[in-house]
mmCIF file of N, CA and C in Angstrom:
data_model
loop_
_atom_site.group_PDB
_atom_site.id
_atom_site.type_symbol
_atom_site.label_atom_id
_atom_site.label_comp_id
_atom_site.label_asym_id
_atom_site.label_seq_id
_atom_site.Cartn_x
_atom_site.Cartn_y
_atom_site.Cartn_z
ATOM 1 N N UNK T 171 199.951 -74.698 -36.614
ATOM 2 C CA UNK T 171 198.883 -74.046 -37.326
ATOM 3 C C UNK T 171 199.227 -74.074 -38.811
ATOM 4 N N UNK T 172 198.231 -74.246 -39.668
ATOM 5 C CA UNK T 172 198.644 -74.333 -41.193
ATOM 6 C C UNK T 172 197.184 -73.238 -41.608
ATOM 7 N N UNK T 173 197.944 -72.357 -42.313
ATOM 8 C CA UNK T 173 197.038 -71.599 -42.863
ATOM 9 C C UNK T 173 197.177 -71.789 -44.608
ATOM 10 N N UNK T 174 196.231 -71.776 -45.568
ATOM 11 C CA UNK T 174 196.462 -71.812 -46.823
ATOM 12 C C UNK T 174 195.541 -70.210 -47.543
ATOM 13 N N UNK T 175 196.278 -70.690 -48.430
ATOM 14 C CA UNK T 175 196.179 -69.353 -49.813
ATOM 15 C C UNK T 175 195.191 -68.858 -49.554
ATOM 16 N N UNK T 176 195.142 -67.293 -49.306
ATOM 17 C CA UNK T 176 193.492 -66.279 -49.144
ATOM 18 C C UNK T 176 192.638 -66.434 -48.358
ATOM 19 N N UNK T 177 193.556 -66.342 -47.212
ATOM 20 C CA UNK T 177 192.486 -66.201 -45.878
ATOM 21 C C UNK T 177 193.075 -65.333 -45.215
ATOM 22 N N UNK T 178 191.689 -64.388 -44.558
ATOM 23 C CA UNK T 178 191.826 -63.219 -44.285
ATOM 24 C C UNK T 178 191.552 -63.271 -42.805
ATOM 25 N N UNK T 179 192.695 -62.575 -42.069
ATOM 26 C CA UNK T 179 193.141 -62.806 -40.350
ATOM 27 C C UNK T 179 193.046 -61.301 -40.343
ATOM 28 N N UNK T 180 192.213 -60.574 -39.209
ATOM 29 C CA UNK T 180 192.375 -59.062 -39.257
ATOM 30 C C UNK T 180 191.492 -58.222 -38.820
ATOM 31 N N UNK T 181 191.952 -57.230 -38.461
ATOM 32 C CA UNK T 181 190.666 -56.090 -37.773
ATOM 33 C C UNK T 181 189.293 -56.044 -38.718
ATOM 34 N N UNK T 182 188.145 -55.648 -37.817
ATOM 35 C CA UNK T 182 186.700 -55.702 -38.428
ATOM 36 C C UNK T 182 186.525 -54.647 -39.245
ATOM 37 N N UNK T 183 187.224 -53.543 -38.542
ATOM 38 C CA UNK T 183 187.383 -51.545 -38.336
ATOM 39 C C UNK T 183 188.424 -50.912 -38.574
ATOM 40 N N UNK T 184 188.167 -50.005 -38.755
ATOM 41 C CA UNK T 184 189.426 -49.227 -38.876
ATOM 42 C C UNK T 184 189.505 -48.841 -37.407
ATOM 43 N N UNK T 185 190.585 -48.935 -37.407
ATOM 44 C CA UNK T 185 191.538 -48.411 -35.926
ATOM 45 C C UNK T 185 191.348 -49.505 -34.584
ATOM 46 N N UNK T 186 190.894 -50.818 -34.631
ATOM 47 C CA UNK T 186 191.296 -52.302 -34.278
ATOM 48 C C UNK T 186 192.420 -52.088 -34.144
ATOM 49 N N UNK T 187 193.863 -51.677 -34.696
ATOM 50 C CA UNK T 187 195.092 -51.758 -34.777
ATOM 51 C C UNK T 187 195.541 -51.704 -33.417
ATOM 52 N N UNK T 188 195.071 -50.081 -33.344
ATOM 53 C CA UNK T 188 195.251 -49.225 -31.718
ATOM 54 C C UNK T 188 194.702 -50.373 -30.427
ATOM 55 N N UNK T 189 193.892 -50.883 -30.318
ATOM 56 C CA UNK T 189 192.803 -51.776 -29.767
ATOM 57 C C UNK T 189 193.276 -53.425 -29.664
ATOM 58 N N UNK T 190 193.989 -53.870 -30.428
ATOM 59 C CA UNK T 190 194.057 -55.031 -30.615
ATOM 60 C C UNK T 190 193.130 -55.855 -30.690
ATOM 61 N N UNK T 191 192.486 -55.267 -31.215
ATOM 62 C CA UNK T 191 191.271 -56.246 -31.422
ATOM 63 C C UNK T 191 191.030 -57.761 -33.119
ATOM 64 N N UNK T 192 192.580 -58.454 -32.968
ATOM 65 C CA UNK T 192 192.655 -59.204 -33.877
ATOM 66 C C UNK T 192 192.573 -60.340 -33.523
ATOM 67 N N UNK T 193 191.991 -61.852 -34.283
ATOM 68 C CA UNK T 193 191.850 -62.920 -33.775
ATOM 69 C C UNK T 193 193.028 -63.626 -33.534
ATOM 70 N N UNK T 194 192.740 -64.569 -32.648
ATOM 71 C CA UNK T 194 193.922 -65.012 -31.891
ATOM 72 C C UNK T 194 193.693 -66.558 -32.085
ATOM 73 N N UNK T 195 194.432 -67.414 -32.868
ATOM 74 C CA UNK T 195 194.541 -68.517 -33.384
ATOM 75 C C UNK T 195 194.884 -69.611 -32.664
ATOM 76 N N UNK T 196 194.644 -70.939 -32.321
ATOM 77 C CA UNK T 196 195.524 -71.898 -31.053
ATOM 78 C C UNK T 196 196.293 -73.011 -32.089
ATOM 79 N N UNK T 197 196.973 -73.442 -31.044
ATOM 80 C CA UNK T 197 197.895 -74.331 -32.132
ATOM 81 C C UNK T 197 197.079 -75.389 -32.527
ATOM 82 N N UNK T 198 197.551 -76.238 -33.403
ATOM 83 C CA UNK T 198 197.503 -77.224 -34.786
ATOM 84 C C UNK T 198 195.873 -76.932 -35.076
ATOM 85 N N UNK T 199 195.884 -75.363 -35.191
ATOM 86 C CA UNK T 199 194.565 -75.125 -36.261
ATOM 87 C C UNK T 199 194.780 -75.283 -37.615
ATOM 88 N N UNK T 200 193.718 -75.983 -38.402
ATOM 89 C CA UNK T 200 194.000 -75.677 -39.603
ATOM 90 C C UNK T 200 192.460 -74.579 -40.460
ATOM 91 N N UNK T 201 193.140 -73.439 -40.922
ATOM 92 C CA UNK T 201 192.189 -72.598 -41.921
ATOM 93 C C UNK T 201 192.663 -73.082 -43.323
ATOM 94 N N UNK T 202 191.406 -73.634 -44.116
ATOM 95 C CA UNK T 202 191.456 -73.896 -45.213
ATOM 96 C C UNK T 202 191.215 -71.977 -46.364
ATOM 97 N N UNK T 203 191.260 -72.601 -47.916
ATOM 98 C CA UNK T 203 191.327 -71.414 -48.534
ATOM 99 C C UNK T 203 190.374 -70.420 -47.951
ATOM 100 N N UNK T 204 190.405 -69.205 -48.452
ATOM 101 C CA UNK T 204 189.292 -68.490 -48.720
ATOM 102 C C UNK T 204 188.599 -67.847 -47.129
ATOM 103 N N UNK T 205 189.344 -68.817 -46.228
ATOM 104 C CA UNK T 205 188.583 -68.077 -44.863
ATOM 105 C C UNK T 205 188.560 -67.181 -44.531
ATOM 106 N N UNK T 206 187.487 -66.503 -43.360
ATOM 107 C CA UNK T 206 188.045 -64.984 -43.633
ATOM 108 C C UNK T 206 187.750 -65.118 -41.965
ATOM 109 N N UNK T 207 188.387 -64.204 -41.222
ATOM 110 C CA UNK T 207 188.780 -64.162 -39.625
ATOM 111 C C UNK T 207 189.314 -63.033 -39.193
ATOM 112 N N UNK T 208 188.206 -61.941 -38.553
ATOM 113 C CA UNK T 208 188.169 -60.625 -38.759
ATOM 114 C C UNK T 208 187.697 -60.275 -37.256
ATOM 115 N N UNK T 209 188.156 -59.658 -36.495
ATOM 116 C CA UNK T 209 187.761 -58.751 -35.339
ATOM 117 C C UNK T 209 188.755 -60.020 -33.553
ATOM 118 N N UNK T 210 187.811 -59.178 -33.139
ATOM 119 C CA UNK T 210 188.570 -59.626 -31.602
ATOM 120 C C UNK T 210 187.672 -61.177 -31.205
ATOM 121 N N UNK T 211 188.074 -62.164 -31.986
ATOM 122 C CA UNK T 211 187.633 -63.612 -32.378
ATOM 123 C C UNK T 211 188.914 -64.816 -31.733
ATOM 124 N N UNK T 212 188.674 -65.425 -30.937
ATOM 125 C CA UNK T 212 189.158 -66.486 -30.638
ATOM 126 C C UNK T 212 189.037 -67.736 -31.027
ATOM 127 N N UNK T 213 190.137 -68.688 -32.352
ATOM 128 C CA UNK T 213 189.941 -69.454 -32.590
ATOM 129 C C UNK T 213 190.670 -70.948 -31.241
ATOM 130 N N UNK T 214 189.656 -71.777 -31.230
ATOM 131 C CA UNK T 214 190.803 -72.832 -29.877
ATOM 132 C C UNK T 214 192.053 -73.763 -30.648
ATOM 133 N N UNK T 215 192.313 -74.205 -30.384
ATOM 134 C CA UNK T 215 193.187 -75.538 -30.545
ATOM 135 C C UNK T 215 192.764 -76.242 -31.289
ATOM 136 N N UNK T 216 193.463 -76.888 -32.072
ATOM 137 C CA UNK T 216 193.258 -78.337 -32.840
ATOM 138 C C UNK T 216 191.729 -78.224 -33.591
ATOM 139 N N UNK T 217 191.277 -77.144 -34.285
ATOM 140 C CA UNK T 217 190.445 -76.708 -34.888
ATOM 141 C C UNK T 217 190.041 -76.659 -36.297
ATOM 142 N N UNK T 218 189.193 -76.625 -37.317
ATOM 143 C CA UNK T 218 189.290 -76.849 -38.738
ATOM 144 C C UNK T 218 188.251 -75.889 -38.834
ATOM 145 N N UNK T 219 188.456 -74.743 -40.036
ATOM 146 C CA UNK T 219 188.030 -73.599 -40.572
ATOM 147 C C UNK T 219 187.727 -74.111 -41.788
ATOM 148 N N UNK T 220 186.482 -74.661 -42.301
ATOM 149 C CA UNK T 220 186.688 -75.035 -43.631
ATOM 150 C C UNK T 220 186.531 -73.470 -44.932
ATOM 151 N N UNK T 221 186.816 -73.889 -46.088
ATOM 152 C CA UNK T 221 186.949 -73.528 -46.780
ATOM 153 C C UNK T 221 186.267 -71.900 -47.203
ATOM 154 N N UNK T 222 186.430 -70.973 -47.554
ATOM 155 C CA UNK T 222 185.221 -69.540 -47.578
ATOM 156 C C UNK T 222 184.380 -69.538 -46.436
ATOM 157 N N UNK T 223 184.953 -70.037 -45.386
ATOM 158 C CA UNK T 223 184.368 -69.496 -44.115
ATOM 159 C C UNK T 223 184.221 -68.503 -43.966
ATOM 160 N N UNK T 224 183.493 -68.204 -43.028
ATOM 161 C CA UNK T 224 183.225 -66.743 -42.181
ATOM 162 C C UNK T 224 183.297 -66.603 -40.594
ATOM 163 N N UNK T 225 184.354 -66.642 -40.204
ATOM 164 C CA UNK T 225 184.150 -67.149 -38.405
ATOM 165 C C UNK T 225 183.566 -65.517 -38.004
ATOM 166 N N UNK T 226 182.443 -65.435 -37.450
ATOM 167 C CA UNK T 226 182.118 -64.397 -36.770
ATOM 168 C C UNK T 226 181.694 -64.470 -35.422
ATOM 169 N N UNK T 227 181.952 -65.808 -34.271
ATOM 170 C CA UNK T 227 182.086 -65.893 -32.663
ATOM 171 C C UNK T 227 183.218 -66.514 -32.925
ATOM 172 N N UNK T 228 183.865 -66.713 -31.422
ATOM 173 C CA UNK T 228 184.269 -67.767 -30.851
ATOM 174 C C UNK T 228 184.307 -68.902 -31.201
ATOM 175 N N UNK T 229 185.518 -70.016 -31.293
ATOM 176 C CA UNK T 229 185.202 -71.229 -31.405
ATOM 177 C C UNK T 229 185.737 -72.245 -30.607
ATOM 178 N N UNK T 230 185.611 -73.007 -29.891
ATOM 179 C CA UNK T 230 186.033 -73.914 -29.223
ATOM 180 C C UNK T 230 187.219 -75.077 -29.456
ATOM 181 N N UNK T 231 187.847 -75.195 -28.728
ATOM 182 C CA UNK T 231 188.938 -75.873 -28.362
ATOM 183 C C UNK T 231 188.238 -77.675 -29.717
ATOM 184 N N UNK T 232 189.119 -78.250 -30.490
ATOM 185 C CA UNK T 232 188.540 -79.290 -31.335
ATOM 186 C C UNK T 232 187.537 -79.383 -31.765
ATOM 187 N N UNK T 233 186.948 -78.450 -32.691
ATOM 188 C CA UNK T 233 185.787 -78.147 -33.695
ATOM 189 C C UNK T 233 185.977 -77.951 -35.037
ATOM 190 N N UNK T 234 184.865 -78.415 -35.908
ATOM 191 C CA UNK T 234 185.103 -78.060 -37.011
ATOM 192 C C UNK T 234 183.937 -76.912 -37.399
ATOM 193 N N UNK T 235 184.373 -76.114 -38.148
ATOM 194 C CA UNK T 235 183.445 -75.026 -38.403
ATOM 195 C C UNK T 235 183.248 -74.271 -39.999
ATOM 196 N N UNK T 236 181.969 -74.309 -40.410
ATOM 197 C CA UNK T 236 181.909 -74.334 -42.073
ATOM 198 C C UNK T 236 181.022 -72.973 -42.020
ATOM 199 N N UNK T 237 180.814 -72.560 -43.320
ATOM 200 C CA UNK T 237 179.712 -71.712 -43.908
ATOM 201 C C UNK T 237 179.682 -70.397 -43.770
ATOM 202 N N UNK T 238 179.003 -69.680 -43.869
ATOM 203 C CA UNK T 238 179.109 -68.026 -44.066
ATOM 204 C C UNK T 238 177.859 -67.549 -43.242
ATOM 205 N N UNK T 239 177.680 -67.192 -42.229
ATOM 206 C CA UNK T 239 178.712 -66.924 -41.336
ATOM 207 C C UNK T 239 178.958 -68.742 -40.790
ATOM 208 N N UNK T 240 180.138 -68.943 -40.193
ATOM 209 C CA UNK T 240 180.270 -70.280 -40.153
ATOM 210 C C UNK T 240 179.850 -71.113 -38.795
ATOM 211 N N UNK T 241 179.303 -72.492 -38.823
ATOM 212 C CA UNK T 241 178.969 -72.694 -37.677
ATOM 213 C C UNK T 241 179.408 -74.532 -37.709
ATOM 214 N N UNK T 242 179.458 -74.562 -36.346
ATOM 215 C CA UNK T 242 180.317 -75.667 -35.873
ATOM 216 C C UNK T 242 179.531 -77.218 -36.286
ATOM 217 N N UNK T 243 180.168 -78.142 -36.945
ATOM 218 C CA UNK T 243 179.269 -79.068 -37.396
ATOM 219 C C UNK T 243 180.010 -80.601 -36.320
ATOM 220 N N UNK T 244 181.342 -80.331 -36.191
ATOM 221 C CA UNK T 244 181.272 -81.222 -35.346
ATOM 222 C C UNK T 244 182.069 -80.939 -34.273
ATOM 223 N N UNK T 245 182.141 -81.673 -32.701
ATOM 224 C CA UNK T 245 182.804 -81.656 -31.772
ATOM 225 C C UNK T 245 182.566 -79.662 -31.151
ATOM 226 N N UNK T 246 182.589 -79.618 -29.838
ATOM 227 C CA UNK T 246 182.712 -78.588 -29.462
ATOM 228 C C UNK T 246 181.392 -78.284 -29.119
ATOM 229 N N UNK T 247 180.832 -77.125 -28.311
ATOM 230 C CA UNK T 247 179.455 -77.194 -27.985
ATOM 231 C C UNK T 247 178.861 -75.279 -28.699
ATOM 232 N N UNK T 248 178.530 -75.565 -29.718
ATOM 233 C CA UNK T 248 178.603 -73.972 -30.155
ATOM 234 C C UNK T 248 177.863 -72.955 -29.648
ATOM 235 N N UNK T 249 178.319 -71.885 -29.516
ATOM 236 C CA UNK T 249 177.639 -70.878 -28.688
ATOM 237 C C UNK T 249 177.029 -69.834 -29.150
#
């Protein structure tokens, strides 16, 4: 997984902590700058977060995923 400068991994709420409700990342993801990745969110495998994203579902196992809120432009079947 490679994460870069100012991206935000983390509860939605206050008290998520208690809950675990934090996203859960798969290996050789890459989050570019600025992303932000907030609540009980599953990113898959071998995945690309582009840049000032906003992941607010789920994302599938080899997808790429852009925009605010962000949505999957290639590979993966988005939900």
């Amino acid at each position: 997984m490679k994460i870069f400068q100012n991206v935000t991994l983390g509860g939605a709420r206050i008290g998520d902590a208690k809950e675990s409700k934090y996203p859960e990342i798969g290996e050789g993801t890459v989050i570019f700058a600025g992303a932000v990745i907030v609540g009980k969110i599953k990113v898959g495998s071998n995945c690309i977060v582009g840049a000032n994203s906003v992941v607010t579902r789920d994302l599938p196992n080899n997808c790429v995923a852009v925009g605010a809120p962000a949505r999957i432009i290639e590979g993966g079947a988005e939900k």
